[in-house]
PDB file of N, CA and C in Angstrom:
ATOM      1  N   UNK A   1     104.045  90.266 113.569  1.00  0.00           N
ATOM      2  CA  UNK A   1     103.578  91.593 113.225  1.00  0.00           C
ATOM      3  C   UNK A   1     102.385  91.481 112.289  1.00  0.00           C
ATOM      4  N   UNK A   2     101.696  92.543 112.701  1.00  0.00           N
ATOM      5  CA  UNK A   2     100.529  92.421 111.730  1.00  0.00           C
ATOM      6  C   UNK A   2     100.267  93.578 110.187  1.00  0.00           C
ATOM      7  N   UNK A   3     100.096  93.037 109.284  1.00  0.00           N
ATOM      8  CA  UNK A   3      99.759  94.000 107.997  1.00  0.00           C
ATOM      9  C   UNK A   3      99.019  93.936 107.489  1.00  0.00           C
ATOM     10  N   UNK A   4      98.353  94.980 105.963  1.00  0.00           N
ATOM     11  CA  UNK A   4      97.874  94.729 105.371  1.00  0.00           C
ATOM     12  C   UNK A   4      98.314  94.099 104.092  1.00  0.00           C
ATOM     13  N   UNK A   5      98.126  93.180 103.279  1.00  0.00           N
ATOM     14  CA  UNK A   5      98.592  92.304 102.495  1.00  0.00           C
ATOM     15  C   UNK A   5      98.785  92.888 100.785  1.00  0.00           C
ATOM     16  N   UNK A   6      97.617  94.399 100.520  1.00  0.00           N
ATOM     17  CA  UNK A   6      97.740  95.150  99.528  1.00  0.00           C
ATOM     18  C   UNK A   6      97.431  96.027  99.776  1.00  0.00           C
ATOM     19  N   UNK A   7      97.737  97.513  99.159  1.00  0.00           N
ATOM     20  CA  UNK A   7      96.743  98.489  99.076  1.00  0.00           C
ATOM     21  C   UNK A   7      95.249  98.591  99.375  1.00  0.00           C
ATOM     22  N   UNK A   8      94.738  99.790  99.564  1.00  0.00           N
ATOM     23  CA  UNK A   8      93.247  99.395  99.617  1.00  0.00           C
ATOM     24  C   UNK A   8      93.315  99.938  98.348  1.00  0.00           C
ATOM     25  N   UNK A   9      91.827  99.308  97.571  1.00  0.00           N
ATOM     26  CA  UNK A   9      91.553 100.077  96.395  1.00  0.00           C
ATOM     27  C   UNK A   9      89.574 100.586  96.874  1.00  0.00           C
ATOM     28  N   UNK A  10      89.779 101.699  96.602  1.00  0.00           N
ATOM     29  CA  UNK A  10      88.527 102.754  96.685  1.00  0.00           C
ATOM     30  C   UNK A  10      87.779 103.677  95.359  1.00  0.00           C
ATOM     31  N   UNK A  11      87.050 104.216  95.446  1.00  0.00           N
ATOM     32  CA  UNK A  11      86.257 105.071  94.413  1.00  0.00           C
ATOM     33  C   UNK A  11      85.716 106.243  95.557  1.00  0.00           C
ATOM     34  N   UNK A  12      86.121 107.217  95.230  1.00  0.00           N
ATOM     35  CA  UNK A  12      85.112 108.158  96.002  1.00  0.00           C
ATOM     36  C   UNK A  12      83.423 107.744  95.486  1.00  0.00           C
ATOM     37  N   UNK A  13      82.696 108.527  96.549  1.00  0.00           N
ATOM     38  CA  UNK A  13      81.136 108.473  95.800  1.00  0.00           C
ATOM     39  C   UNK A  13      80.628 109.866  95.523  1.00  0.00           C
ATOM     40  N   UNK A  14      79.472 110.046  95.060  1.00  0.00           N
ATOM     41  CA  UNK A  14      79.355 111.187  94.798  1.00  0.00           C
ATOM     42  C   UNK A  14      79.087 112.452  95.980  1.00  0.00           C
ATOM     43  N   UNK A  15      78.347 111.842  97.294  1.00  0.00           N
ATOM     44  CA  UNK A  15      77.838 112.409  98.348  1.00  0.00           C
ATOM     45  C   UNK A  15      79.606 112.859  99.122  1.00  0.00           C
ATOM     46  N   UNK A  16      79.969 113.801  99.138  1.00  0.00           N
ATOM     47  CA  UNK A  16      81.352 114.242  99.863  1.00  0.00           C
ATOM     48  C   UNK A  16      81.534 113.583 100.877  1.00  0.00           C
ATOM     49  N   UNK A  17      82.908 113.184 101.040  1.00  0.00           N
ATOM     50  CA  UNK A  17      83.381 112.435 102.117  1.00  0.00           C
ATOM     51  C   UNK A  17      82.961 110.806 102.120  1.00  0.00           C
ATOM     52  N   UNK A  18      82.470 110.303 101.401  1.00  0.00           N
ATOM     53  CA  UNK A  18      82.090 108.991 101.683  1.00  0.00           C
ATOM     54  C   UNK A  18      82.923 108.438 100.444  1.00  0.00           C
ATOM     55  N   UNK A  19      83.334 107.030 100.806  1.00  0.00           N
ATOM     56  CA  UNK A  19      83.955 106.512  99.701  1.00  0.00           C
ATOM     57  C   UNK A  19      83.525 104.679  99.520  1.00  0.00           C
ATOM     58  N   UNK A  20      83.963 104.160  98.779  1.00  0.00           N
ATOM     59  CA  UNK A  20      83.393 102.639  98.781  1.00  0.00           C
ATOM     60  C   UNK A  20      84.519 101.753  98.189  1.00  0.00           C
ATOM     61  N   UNK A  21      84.771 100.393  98.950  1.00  0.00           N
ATOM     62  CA  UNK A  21      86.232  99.492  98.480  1.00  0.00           C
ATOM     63  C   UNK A  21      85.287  99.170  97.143  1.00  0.00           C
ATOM     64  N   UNK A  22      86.453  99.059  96.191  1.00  0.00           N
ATOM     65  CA  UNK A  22      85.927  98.384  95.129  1.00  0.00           C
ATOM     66  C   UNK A  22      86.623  96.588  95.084  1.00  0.00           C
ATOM     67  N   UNK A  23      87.227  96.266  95.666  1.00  0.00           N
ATOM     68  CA  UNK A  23      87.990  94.709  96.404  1.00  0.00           C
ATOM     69  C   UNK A  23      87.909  94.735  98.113  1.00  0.00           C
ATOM     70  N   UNK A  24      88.428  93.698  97.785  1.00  0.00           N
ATOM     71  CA  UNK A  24      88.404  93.188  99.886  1.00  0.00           C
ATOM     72  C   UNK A  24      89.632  93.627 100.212  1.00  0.00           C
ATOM     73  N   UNK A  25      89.623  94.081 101.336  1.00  0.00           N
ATOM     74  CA  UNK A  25      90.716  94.545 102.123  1.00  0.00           C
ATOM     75  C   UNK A  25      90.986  93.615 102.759  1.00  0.00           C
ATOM     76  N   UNK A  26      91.752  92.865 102.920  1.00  0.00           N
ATOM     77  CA  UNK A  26      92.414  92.171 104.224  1.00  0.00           C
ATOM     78  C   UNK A  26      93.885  92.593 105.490  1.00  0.00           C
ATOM     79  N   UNK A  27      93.109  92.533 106.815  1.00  0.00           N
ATOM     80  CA  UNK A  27      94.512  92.107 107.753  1.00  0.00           C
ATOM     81  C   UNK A  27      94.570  91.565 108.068  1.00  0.00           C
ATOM     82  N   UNK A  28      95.751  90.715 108.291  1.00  0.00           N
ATOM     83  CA  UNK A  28      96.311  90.106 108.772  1.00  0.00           C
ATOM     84  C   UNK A  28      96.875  90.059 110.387  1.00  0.00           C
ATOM     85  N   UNK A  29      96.079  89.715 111.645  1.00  0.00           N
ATOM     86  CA  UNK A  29      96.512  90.209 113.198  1.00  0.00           C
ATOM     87  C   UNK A  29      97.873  89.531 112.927  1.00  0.00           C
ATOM     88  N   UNK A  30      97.996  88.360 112.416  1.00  0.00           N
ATOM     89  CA  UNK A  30      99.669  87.862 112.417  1.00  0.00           C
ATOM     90  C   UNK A  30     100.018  87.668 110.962  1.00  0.00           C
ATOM     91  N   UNK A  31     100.589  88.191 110.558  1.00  0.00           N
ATOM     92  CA  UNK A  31     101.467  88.188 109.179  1.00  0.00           C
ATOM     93  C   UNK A  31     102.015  86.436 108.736  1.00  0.00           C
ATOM     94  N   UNK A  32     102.909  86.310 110.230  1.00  0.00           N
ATOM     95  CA  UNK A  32     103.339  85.298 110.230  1.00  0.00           C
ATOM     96  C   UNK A  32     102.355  83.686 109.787  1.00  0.00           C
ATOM     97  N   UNK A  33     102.050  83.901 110.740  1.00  0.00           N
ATOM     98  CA  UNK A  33     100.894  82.617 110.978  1.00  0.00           C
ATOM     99  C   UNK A  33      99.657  82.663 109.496  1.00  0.00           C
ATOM    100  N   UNK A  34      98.997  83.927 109.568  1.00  0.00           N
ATOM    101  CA  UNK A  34      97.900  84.471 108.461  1.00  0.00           C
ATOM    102  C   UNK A  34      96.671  83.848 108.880  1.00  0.00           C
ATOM    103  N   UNK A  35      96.490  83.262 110.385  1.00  0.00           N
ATOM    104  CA  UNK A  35      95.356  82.785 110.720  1.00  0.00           C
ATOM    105  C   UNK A  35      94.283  83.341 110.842  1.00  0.00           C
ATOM    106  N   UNK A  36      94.237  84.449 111.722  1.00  0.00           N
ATOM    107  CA  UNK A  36      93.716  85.550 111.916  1.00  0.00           C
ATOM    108  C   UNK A  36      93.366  86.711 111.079  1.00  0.00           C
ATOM    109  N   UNK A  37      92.074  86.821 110.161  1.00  0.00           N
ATOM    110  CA  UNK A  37      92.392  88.420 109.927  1.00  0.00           C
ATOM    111  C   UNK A  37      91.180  88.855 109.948  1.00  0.00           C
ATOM    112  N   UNK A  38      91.046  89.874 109.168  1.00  0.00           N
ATOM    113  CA  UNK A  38      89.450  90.832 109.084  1.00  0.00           C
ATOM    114  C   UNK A  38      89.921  91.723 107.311  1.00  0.00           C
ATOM    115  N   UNK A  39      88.322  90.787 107.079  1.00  0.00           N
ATOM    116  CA  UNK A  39      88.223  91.500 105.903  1.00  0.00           C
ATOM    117  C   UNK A  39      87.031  91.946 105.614  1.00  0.00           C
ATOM    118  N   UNK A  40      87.517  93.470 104.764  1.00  0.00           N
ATOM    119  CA  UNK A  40      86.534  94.002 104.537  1.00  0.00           C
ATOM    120  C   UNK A  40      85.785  93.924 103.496  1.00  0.00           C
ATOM    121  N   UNK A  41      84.901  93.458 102.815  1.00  0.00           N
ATOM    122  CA  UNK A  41      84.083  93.110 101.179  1.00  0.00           C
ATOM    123  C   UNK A  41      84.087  94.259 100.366  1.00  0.00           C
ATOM    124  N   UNK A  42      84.277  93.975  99.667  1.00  0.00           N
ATOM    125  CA  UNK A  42      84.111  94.735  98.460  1.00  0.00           C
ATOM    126  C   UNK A  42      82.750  95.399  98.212  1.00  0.00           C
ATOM    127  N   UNK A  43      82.336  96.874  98.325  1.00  0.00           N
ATOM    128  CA  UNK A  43      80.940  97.549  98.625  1.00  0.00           C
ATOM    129  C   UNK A  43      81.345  98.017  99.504  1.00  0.00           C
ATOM    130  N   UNK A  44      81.933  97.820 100.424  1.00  0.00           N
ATOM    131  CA  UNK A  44      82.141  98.299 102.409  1.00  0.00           C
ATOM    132  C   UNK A  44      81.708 100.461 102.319  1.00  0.00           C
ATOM    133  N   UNK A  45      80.820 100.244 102.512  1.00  0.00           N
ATOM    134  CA  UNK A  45      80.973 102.011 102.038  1.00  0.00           C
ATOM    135  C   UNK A  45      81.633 102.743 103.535  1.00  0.00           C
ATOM    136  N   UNK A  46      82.415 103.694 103.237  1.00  0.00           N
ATOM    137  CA  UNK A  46      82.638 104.332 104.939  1.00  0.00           C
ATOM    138  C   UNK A  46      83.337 105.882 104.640  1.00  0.00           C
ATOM    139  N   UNK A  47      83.556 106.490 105.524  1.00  0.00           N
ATOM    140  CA  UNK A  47      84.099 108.132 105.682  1.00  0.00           C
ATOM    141  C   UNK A  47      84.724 108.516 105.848  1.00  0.00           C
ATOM    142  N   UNK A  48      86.179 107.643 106.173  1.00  0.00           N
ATOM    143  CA  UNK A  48      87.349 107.578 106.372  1.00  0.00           C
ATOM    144  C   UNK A  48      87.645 108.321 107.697  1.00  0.00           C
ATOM    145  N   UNK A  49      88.641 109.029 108.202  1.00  0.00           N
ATOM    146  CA  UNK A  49      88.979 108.751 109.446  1.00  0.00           C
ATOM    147  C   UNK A  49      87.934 110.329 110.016  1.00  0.00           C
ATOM    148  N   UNK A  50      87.540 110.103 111.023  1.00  0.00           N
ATOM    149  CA  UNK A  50      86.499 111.194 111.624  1.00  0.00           C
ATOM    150  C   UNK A  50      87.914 111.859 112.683  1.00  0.00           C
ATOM    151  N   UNK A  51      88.334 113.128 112.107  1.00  0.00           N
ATOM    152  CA  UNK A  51      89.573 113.586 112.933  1.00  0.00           C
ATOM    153  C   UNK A  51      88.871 114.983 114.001  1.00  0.00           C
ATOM    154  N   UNK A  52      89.317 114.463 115.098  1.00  0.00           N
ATOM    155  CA  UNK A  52      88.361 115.807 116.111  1.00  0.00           C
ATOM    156  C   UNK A  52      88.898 116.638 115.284  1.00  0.00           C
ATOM    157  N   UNK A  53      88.133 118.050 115.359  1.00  0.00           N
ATOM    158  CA  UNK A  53      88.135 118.852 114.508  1.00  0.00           C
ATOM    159  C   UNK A  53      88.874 120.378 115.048  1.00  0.00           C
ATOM    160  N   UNK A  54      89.571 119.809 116.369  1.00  0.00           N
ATOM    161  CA  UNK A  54      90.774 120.694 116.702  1.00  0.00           C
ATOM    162  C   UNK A  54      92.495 120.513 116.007  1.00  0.00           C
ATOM    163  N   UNK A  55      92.170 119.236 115.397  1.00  0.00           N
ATOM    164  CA  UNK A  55      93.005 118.688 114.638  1.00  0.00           C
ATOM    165  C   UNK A  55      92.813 118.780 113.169  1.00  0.00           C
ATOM    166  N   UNK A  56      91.968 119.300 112.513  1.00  0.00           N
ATOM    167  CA  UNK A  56      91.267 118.781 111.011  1.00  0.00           C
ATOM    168  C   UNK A  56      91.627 120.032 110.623  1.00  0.00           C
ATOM    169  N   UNK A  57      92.690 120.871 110.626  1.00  0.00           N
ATOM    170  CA  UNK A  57      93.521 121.447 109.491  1.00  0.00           C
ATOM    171  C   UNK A  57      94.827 120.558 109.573  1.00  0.00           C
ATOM    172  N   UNK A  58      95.329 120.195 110.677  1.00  0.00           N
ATOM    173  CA  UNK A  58      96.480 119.538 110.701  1.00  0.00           C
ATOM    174  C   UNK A  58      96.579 118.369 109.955  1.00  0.00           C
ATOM    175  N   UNK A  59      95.785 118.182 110.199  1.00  0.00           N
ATOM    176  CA  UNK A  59      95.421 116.384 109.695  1.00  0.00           C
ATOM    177  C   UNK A  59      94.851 116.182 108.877  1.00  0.00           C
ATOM    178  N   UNK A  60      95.285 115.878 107.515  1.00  0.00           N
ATOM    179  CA  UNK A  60      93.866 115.129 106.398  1.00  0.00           C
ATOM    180  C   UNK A  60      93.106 114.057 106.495  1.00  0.00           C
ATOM    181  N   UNK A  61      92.052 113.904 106.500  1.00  0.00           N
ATOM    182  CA  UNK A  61      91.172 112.721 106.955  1.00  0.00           C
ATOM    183  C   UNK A  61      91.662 111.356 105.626  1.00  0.00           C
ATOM    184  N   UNK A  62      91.991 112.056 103.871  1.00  0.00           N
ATOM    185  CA  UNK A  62      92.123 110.681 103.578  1.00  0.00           C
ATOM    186  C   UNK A  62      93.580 110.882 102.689  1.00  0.00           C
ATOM    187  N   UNK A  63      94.566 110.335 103.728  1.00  0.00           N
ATOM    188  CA  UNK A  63      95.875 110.155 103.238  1.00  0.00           C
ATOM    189  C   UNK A  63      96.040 108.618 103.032  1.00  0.00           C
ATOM    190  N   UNK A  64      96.886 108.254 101.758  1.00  0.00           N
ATOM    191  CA  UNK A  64      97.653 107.051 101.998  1.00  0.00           C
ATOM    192  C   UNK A  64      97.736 106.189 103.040  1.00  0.00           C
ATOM    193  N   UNK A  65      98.543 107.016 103.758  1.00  0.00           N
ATOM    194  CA  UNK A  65      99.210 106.055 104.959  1.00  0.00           C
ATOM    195  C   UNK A  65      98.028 106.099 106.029  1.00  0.00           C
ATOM    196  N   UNK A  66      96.987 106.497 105.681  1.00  0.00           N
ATOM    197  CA  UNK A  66      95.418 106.485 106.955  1.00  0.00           C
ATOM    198  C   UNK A  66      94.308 105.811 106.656  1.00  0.00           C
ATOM    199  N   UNK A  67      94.242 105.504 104.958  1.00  0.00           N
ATOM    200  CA  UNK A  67      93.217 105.397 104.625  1.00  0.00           C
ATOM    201  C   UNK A  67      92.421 103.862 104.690  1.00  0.00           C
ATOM    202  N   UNK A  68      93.774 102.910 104.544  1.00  0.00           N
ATOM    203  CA  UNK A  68      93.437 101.726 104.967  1.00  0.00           C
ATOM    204  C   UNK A  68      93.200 101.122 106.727  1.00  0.00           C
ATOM    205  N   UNK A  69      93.580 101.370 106.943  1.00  0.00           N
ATOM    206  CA  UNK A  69      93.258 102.224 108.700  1.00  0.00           C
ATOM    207  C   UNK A  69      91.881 102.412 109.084  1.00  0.00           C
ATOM    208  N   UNK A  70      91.557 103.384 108.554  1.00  0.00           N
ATOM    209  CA  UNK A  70      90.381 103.858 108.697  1.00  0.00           C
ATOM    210  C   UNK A  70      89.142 103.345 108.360  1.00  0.00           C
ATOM    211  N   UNK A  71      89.691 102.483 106.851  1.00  0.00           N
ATOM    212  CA  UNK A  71      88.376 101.747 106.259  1.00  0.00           C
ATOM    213  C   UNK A  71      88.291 100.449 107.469  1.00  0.00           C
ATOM    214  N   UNK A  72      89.029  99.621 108.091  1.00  0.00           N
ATOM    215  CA  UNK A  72      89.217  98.845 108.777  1.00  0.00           C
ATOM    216  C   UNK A  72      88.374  98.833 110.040  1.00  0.00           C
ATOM    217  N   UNK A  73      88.491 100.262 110.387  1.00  0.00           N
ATOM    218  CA  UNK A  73      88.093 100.832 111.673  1.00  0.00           C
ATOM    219  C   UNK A  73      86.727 100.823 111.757  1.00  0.00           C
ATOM    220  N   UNK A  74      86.286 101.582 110.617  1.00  0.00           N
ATOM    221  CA  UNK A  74      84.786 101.881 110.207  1.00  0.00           C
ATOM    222  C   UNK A  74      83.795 100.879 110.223  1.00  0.00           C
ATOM    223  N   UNK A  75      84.654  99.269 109.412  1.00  0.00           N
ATOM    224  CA  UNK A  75      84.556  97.991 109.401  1.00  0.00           C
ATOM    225  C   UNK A  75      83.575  97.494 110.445  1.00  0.00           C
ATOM    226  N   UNK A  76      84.983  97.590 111.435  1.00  0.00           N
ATOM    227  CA  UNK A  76      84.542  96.835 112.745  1.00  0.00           C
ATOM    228  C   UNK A  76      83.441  97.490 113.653  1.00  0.00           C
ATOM    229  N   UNK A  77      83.813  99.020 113.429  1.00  0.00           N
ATOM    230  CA  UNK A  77      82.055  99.878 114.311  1.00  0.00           C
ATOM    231  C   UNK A  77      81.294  99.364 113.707  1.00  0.00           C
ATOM    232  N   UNK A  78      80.971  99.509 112.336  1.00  0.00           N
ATOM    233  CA  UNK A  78      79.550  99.233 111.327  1.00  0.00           C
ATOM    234  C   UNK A  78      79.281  97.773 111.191  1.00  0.00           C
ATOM    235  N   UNK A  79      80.008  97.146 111.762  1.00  0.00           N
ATOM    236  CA  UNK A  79      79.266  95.735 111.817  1.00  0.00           C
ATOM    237  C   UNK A  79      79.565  95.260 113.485  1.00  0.00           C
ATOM    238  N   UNK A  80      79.490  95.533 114.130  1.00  0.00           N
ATOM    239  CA  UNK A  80      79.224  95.879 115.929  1.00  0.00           C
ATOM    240  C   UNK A  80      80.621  94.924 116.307  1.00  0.00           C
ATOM    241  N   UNK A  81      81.172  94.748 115.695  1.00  0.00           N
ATOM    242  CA  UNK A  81      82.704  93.645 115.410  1.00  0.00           C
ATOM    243  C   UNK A  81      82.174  93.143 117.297  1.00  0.00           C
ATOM    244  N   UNK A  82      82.373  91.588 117.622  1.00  0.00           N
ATOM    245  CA  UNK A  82      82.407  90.767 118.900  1.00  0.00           C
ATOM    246  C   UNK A  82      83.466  91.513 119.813  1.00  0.00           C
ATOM    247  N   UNK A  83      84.572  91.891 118.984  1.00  0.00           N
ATOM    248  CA  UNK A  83      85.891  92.309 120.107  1.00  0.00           C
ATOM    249  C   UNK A  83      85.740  93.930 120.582  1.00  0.00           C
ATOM    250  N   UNK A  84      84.693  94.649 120.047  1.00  0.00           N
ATOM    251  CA  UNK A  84      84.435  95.859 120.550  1.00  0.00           C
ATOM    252  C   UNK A  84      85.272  96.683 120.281  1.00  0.00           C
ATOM    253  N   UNK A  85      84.761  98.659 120.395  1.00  0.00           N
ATOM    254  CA  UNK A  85      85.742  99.282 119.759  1.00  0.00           C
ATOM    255  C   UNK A  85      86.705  99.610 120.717  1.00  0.00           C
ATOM    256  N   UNK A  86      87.434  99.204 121.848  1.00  0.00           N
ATOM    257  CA  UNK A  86      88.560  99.458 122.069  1.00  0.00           C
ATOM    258  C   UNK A  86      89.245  98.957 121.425  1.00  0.00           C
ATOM    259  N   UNK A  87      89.024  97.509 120.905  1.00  0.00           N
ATOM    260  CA  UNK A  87      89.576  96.883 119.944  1.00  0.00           C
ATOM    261  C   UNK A  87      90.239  97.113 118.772  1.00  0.00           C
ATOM    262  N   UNK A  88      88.760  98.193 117.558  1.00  0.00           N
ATOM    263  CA  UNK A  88      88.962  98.597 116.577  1.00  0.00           C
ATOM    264  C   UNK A  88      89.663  99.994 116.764  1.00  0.00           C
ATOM    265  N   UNK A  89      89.743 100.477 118.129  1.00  0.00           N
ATOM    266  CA  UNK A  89      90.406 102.195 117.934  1.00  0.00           C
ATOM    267  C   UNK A  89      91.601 101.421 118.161  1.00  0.00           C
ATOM    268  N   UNK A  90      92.217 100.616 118.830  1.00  0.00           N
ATOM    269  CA  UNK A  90      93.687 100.374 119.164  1.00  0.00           C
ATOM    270  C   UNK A  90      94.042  99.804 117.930  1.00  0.00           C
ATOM    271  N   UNK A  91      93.782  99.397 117.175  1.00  0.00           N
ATOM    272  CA  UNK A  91      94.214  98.200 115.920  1.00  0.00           C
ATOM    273  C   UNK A  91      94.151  99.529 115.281  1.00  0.00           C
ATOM    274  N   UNK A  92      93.624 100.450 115.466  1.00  0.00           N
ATOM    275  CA  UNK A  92      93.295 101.673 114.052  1.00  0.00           C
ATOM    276  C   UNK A  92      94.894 102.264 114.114  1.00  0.00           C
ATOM    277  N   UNK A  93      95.072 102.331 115.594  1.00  0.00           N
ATOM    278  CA  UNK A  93      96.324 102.869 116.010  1.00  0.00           C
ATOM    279  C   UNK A  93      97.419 102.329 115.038  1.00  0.00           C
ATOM    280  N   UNK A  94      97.581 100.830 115.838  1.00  0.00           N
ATOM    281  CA  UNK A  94      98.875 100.152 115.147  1.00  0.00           C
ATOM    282  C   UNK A  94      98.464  99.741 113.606  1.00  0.00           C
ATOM    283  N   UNK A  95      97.426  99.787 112.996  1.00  0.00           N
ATOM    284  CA  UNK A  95      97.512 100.268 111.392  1.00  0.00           C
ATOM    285  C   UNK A  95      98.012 101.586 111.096  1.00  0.00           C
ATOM    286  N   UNK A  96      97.671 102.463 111.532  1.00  0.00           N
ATOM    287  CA  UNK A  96      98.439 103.798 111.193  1.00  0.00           C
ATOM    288  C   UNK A  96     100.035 103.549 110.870  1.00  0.00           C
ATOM    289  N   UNK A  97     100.382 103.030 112.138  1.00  0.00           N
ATOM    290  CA  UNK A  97     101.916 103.095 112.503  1.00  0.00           C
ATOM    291  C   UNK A  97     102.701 101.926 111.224  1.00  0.00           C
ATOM    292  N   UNK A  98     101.733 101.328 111.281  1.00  0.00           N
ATOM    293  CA  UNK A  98     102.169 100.447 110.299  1.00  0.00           C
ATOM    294  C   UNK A  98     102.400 100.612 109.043  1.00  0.00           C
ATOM    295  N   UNK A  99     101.683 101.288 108.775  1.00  0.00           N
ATOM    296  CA  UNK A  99     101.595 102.187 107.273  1.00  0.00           C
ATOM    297  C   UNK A  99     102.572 103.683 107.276  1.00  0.00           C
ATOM    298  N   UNK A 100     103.916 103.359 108.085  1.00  0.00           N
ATOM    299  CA  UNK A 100     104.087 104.568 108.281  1.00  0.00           C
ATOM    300  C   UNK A 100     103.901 106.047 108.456  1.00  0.00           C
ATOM    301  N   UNK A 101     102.505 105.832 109.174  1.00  0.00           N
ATOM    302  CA  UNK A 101     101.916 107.326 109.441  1.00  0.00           C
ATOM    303  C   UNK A 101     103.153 107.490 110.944  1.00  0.00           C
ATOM    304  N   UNK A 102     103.459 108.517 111.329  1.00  0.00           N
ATOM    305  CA  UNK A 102     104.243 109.052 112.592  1.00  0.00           C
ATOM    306  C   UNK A 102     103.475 108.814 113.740  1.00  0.00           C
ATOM    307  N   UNK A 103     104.004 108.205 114.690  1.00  0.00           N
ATOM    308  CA  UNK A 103     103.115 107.595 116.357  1.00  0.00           C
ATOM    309  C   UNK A 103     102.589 109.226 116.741  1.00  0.00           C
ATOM    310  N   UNK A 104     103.386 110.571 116.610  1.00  0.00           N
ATOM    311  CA  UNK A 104     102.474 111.484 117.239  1.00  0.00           C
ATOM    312  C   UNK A 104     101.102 111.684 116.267  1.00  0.00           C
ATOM    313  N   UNK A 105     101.068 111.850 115.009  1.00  0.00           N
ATOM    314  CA  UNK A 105      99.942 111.898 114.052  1.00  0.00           C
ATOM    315  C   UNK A 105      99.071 110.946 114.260  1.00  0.00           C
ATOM    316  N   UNK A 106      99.862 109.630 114.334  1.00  0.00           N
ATOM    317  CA  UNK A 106      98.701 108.649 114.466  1.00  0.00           C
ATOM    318  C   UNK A 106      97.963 108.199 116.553  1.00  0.00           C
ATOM    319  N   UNK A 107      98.596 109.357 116.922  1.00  0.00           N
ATOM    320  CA  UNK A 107      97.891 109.049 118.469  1.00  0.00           C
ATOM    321  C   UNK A 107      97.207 110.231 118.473  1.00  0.00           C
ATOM    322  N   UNK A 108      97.088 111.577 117.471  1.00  0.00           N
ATOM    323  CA  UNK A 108      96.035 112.631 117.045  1.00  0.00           C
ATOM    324  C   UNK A 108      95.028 112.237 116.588  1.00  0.00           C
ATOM    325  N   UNK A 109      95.390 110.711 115.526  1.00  0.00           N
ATOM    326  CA  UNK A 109      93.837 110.933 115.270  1.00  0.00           C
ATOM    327  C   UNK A 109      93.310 109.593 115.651  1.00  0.00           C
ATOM    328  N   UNK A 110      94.067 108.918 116.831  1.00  0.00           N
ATOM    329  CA  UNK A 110      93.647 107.676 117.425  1.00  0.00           C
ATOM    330  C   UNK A 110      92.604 108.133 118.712  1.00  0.00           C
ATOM    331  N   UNK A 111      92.653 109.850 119.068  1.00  0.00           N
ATOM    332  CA  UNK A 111      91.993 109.627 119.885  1.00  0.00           C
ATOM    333  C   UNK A 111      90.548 109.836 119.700  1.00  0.00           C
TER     334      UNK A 111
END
């Protein structure tokens, strides 16, 4: 199974909606093993989760259980990640779930 290894830690910025890691985020694709992961640097600036906006009363863009998720996600678009974003939207998925966000919430704002 795959996790994240801590919290993310963030600072909002001043421009709304944008925020910046103040440490590295790491995941882990295997927990087990720890061979595999993706980390994000410390600076990583991003906007957290972009929720279609038939959903964006339902849904808060920066909860707990989304937010490391999202910075992850943002990650892999903003640096053109090799494995492409089906990649980073499906991994966004099973970070959600992982972080105990609910599979229907987190397939709202997976799409």
């Amino acid at each position: 199974m795959s996790q994240f290894t801590e919290n993310v830690c963030i600072s909002p910025l001043p421009k709304k909606g944008l925020w910046v890691t103040t440490a590295p985020l790491i995941w882990y694709l295997c927990m087990k093993t720890q061979k595999e992961s993706i980390i994000v640097p410390k600076g990583f600036v991003f906007d957290s989760a972009s929720v279609p906006s038939i959903f964006g009363m339902f849904i808060q863009k920066c909860e707990p259980s989304t937010i490391s998720g999202a910075c992850v996600h943002d990650y892999l678009y903003t640096t053109k990640d090799k494995r492409g974003r089906k990649f980073a939207d499906d991994l966004f998925y099973e970070q959600l779930v992982a972080c105990n966000t609910s599979k229907v919430k987190s397939f709202f704002m997976w799409l």
